[in-house]
PDB file of C-alpha atoms in Angstrom:
ATOM      1  CA  MET A  20      -3.946 -83.364  37.390  1.00  0.00           C
ATOM      2  CA  ASN A  21      -6.858 -81.047  36.539  1.00  0.00           C
ATOM      3  CA  THR A  22      -6.752 -79.589  40.054  1.00  0.00           C
ATOM      4  CA  ILE A  23      -3.042 -78.743  39.741  1.00  0.00           C
ATOM      5  CA  PHE A  24      -3.632 -77.193  36.315  1.00  0.00           C
ATOM      6  CA  SER A  25      -6.518 -75.129  37.714  1.00  0.00           C
ATOM      7  CA  VAL A  26      -4.381 -73.875  40.619  1.00  0.00           C
ATOM      8  CA  VAL A  27      -1.512 -72.941  38.269  1.00  0.00           C
ATOM      9  CA  CYS A  28      -3.911 -71.117  35.914  1.00  0.00           C
ATOM     10  CA  PHE A  29      -5.505 -69.247  38.834  1.00  0.00           C
ATOM     11  CA  ALA A  30      -2.078 -68.196  40.155  1.00  0.00           C
ATOM     12  CA  ALA A  31      -1.020 -66.996  36.704  1.00  0.00           C
ATOM     13  CA  ILE A  32      -4.212 -64.971  36.284  1.00  0.00           C
ATOM     14  CA  MET A  33      -3.755 -63.416  39.728  1.00  0.00           C
ATOM     15  CA  ALA A  34      -0.158 -62.468  38.921  1.00  0.00           C
ATOM     16  CA  LEU A  35      -1.274 -60.807  35.694  1.00  0.00           C
ATOM     17  CA  SER A  36      -4.112 -58.919  37.323  1.00  0.00           C
ATOM     18  CA  SER A  37      -2.697 -57.825  40.639  1.00  0.00           C
ATOM     19  CA  ALA A  38       0.179 -55.392  40.202  1.00  0.00           C
ATOM     20  CA  HIS A  39      -0.598 -51.778  39.747  1.00  0.00           C
ATOM     21  CA  MET A  40       1.182 -48.440  39.428  1.00  0.00           C
ATOM     22  CA  CYS A  41      -0.453 -45.007  39.326  1.00  0.00           C
ATOM     23  CA  LEU A  42       0.867 -41.659  38.115  1.00  0.00           C
ATOM     24  CA  ILE A  43      -0.391 -39.055  40.567  1.00  0.00           C
ATOM     25  CA  ASN A  44       1.435 -35.916  39.451  1.00  0.00           C
ATOM     26  CA  PRO A  45       1.181 -35.016  36.677  1.00  0.00           C
ATOM     27  CA  HIS A  46      -2.291 -36.562  36.457  1.00  0.00           C
ATOM     28  CA  GLN A  47      -2.308 -39.870  34.560  1.00  0.00           C
ATOM     29  CA  ARG A  48      -4.419 -40.400  31.460  1.00  0.00           C
ATOM     30  CA  GLY A  49      -7.889 -41.614  32.310  1.00  0.00           C
ATOM     31  CA  SER A  50      -9.474 -41.734  35.724  1.00  0.00           C
ATOM     32  CA  MET A  51      -7.878 -41.702  39.149  1.00  0.00           C
ATOM     33  CA  MET A  52     -10.775 -43.521  40.796  1.00  0.00           C
ATOM     34  CA  GLY A  53     -10.041 -45.896  43.654  1.00  0.00           C
ATOM     35  CA  LEU A  54      -6.418 -44.872  44.209  1.00  0.00           C
ATOM     36  CA  ASN A  55      -6.802 -45.242  47.966  1.00  0.00           C
ATOM     37  CA  LYS A  56      -7.357 -48.983  47.687  1.00  0.00           C
ATOM     38  CA  ALA A  57      -4.696 -51.459  46.662  1.00  0.00           C
ATOM     39  CA  GLY A  58      -5.460 -53.028  43.298  1.00  0.00           C
ATOM     40  CA  SER A  59      -7.278 -50.098  41.651  1.00  0.00           C
ATOM     41  CA  ASP A  60      -8.517 -50.873  38.132  1.00  0.00           C
ATOM     42  CA  ASP A  61      -7.268 -47.475  36.928  1.00  0.00           C
ATOM     43  CA  CYS A  62      -3.700 -48.401  37.800  1.00  0.00           C
ATOM     44  CA  ILE A  63      -3.146 -51.633  35.855  1.00  0.00           C
ATOM     45  CA  LEU A  64      -1.888 -50.974  32.354  1.00  0.00           C
ATOM     46  CA  LEU A  65       0.317 -53.668  30.832  1.00  0.00           C
ATOM     47  CA  THR A  66       0.735 -52.482  27.236  1.00  0.00           C
ATOM     48  CA  GLY A  67       3.441 -50.015  26.307  1.00  0.00           C
ATOM     49  CA  PRO A  68       3.576 -47.253  25.643  1.00  0.00           C
ATOM     50  CA  CYS A  69       1.036 -45.620  27.921  1.00  0.00           C
ATOM     51  CA  GLY A  70      -1.038 -48.708  28.601  1.00  0.00           C
ATOM     52  CA  GLY A  71      -2.973 -48.181  25.383  1.00  0.00           C
ATOM     53  CA  ARG A  72      -4.781 -45.099  26.706  1.00  0.00           C
ATOM     54  CA  ALA A  73      -5.518 -42.310  24.226  1.00  0.00           C
ATOM     55  CA  ILE A  74      -3.897 -38.877  24.285  1.00  0.00           C
ATOM     56  CA  SER A  75      -5.693 -36.401  26.529  1.00  0.00           C
ATOM     57  CA  THR A  76      -5.537 -32.746  27.523  1.00  0.00           C
ATOM     58  CA  PRO A  77      -2.156 -31.732  29.005  1.00  0.00           C
ATOM     59  CA  THR A  78      -2.204 -31.846  32.802  1.00  0.00           C
ATOM     60  CA  ALA A  79       1.089 -30.042  33.494  1.00  0.00           C
ATOM     61  CA  ILE A  80       3.534 -27.552  32.025  1.00  0.00           C
ATOM     62  CA  LEU A  81       7.205 -28.496  31.848  1.00  0.00           C
ATOM     63  CA  ASN A  82      10.136 -26.178  31.180  1.00  0.00           C
ATOM     64  CA  PRO A  83      13.305 -27.457  29.471  1.00  0.00           C
ATOM     65  CA  GLY A  84      16.365 -27.226  31.697  1.00  0.00           C
ATOM     66  CA  LYS A  85      14.237 -27.068  34.848  1.00  0.00           C
ATOM     67  CA  ASN A  86      13.535 -29.671  37.504  1.00  0.00           C
ATOM     68  CA  THR A  87      10.130 -31.255  37.881  1.00  0.00           C
ATOM     69  CA  THR A  88       8.763 -33.596  40.543  1.00  0.00           C
ATOM     70  CA  VAL A  89       6.854 -36.663  39.411  1.00  0.00           C
ATOM     71  CA  THR A  90       4.760 -38.499  42.010  1.00  0.00           C
ATOM     72  CA  LEU A  91       4.056 -42.205  41.544  1.00  0.00           C
ATOM     73  CA  GLN A  92       2.078 -44.663  43.631  1.00  0.00           C
ATOM     74  CA  LYS A  93       2.908 -48.337  43.995  1.00  0.00           C
ATOM     75  CA  ASN A  94      -0.758 -49.247  44.041  1.00  0.00           C
ATOM     76  CA  LEU A  95       0.005 -52.928  44.634  1.00  0.00           C
ATOM     77  CA  ASP A  96       3.384 -54.348  45.663  1.00  0.00           C
ATOM     78  CA  HIS A  97       5.366 -56.800  43.520  1.00  0.00           C
ATOM     79  CA  TRP A  98       8.762 -56.466  45.143  1.00  0.00           C
ATOM     80  CA  ALA A  99      11.092 -59.473  44.959  1.00  0.00           C
ATOM     81  CA  LYS A 100      13.993 -59.313  47.408  1.00  0.00           C
ATOM     82  CA  ALA A 101      16.370 -61.257  45.138  1.00  0.00           C
ATOM     83  CA  THR A 102      15.626 -59.103  42.066  1.00  0.00           C
ATOM     84  CA  PRO A 103      14.225 -55.708  43.107  1.00  0.00           C
ATOM     85  CA  GLY A 104      12.638 -53.627  40.404  1.00  0.00           C
ATOM     86  CA  TYR A 105      12.385 -49.900  39.845  1.00  0.00           C
ATOM     87  CA  PHE A 106      10.155 -47.061  38.724  1.00  0.00           C
ATOM     88  CA  ALA A 107      11.345 -44.990  35.753  1.00  0.00           C
ATOM     89  CA  VAL A 108      10.134 -41.702  34.308  1.00  0.00           C
ATOM     90  CA  THR A 109      10.627 -41.066  30.582  1.00  0.00           C
ATOM     91  CA  ILE A 110       9.753 -38.038  28.499  1.00  0.00           C
ATOM     92  CA  MET A 111       8.704 -38.527  24.880  1.00  0.00           C
ATOM     93  CA  GLN A 112       8.303 -35.924  22.158  1.00  0.00           C
ATOM     94  CA  GLY A 113       8.311 -36.796  18.462  1.00  0.00           C
ATOM     95  CA  THR A 114      11.046 -39.411  18.015  1.00  0.00           C
ATOM     96  CA  MET A 115      12.861 -38.349  21.202  1.00  0.00           C
ATOM     97  CA  MET A 116      12.505 -40.681  24.179  1.00  0.00           C
ATOM     98  CA  LYS A 117      14.679 -40.029  27.248  1.00  0.00           C
ATOM     99  CA  GLU A 118      14.642 -41.462  30.757  1.00  0.00           C
ATOM    100  CA  ILE A 119      14.790 -38.509  33.132  1.00  0.00           C
ATOM    101  CA  GLY A 120      14.431 -40.174  36.522  1.00  0.00           C
ATOM    102  CA  ARG A 121      14.456 -43.483  38.348  1.00  0.00           C
ATOM    103  CA  VAL A 122      13.791 -44.733  41.869  1.00  0.00           C
ATOM    104  CA  MET A 123      14.392 -48.249  43.165  1.00  0.00           C
ATOM    105  CA  ASP A 124      11.622 -50.422  44.579  1.00  0.00           C
ATOM    106  CA  MET A 125      12.918 -51.266  48.044  1.00  0.00           C
ATOM    107  CA  GLY A 126       9.941 -53.332  49.186  1.00  0.00           C
ATOM    108  CA  GLU A 127       7.709 -50.491  50.311  1.00  0.00           C
ATOM    109  CA  PRO A 128       4.107 -51.586  50.859  1.00  0.00           C
ATOM    110  CA  SER A 129       1.156 -51.127  48.519  1.00  0.00           C
ATOM    111  CA  LEU A 130      -0.085 -47.510  48.247  1.00  0.00           C
ATOM    112  CA  HIS A 131       3.425 -46.120  48.902  1.00  0.00           C
ATOM    113  CA  LEU A 132       4.150 -42.806  47.159  1.00  0.00           C
ATOM    114  CA  TYR A 133       7.447 -42.143  45.396  1.00  0.00           C
ATOM    115  CA  SER A 134       8.743 -38.728  44.371  1.00  0.00           C
ATOM    116  CA  VAL A 135      11.097 -38.674  41.416  1.00  0.00           C
ATOM    117  CA  GLU A 136      13.079 -35.476  40.900  1.00  0.00           C
ATOM    118  CA  ALA A 137      13.806 -35.129  37.194  1.00  0.00           C
ATOM    119  CA  MET A 138      15.464 -32.580  34.916  1.00  0.00           C
ATOM    120  CA  VAL A 139      13.433 -31.750  31.823  1.00  0.00           C
ATOM    121  CA  PRO A 140      15.899 -32.048  28.914  1.00  0.00           C
ATOM    122  CA  THR A 141      16.986 -28.981  26.997  1.00  0.00           C
ATOM    123  CA  GLY A 142      16.414 -29.085  23.270  1.00  0.00           C
ATOM    124  CA  MET A 143      12.714 -29.941  23.537  1.00  0.00           C
ATOM    125  CA  THR A 144      10.344 -28.010  21.306  1.00  0.00           C
ATOM    126  CA  ILE A 145       7.387 -25.954  22.457  1.00  0.00           C
ATOM    127  CA  GLY A 146       4.189 -27.962  22.428  1.00  0.00           C
ATOM    128  CA  GLY A 147       2.903 -31.330  23.511  1.00  0.00           C
ATOM    129  CA  ALA A 148       4.911 -34.158  25.041  1.00  0.00           C
ATOM    130  CA  VAL A 149       4.237 -37.333  26.990  1.00  0.00           C
ATOM    131  CA  LEU A 150       5.603 -38.200  30.401  1.00  0.00           C
ATOM    132  CA  GLN A 151       5.609 -41.985  30.854  1.00  0.00           C
ATOM    133  CA  ALA A 152       6.079 -43.778  34.170  1.00  0.00           C
ATOM    134  CA  THR A 153       6.911 -47.472  34.261  1.00  0.00           C
ATOM    135  CA  TYR A 154       7.123 -49.994  37.085  1.00  0.00           C
ATOM    136  CA  VAL A 155       9.694 -52.602  36.048  1.00  0.00           C
ATOM    137  CA  THR A 156       9.071 -55.413  38.523  1.00  0.00           C
ATOM    138  CA  ASN A 157      12.034 -57.742  37.821  1.00  0.00           C
ATOM    139  CA  ASN A 158       9.745 -60.364  39.359  1.00  0.00           C
ATOM    140  CA  SER A 159       9.249 -63.582  37.376  1.00  0.00           C
ATOM    141  CA  GLN A 160       5.917 -64.109  39.161  1.00  0.00           C
ATOM    142  CA  ALA A 161       4.519 -60.791  37.907  1.00  0.00           C
ATOM    143  CA  PRO A 162       4.145 -58.981  34.604  1.00  0.00           C
ATOM    144  CA  ALA A 163       7.441 -57.406  33.557  1.00  0.00           C
ATOM    145  CA  VAL A 164       6.317 -53.771  33.204  1.00  0.00           C
ATOM    146  CA  PHE A 165       3.351 -51.576  34.147  1.00  0.00           C
ATOM    147  CA  TYR A 166       2.706 -48.285  32.327  1.00  0.00           C
ATOM    148  CA  GLN A 167       1.079 -44.916  32.968  1.00  0.00           C
ATOM    149  CA  CYS A 168       1.318 -41.693  30.963  1.00  0.00           C
ATOM    150  CA  ALA A 169       0.495 -38.044  31.436  1.00  0.00           C
ATOM    151  CA  ASP A 170       0.144 -35.591  28.613  1.00  0.00           C
ATOM    152  CA  VAL A 171       2.149 -32.429  29.258  1.00  0.00           C
ATOM    153  CA  LYS A 172       2.903 -29.132  27.534  1.00  0.00           C
ATOM    154  CA  VAL A 173       6.456 -27.882  27.043  1.00  0.00           C
ATOM    155  CA  GLU A 174       6.920 -24.117  27.451  1.00  0.00           C
ATOM    156  CA  MET A 175       9.979 -21.902  27.732  1.00  0.00           C
TER     157      MET A 175
END
């Protein structure tokens, strides 16, 4: 009985510590160390919003009404064929929170890069905003959502 419990606990810990998603462009908050290896410590953030990382210096300029390209990395795969997940990009400013792009997880391998073409909403004010990327796994054997954020500046 103790052996089975130990195996179940080990599997649960591995599931909670093994999925990762990185925000490449704009540059995610914190470090981007180890992105070329699956399972990078800088790419596992499980607490929303923004994985609990503090606000940083803006790493990109966004213009309302214009397209922007967001580049994400599936740092470690958690695709489930029966219930595929997705990557979403949301922009947040003040009380406004709007999803501006989404791409499906189609079972690409770890370290795969995704480009999400997104329209920056009109009506945003000049100043700081947050671009949040999420990996919604839809996999009961993995954490539900992984988070990354980039601090951006909105200009006309």
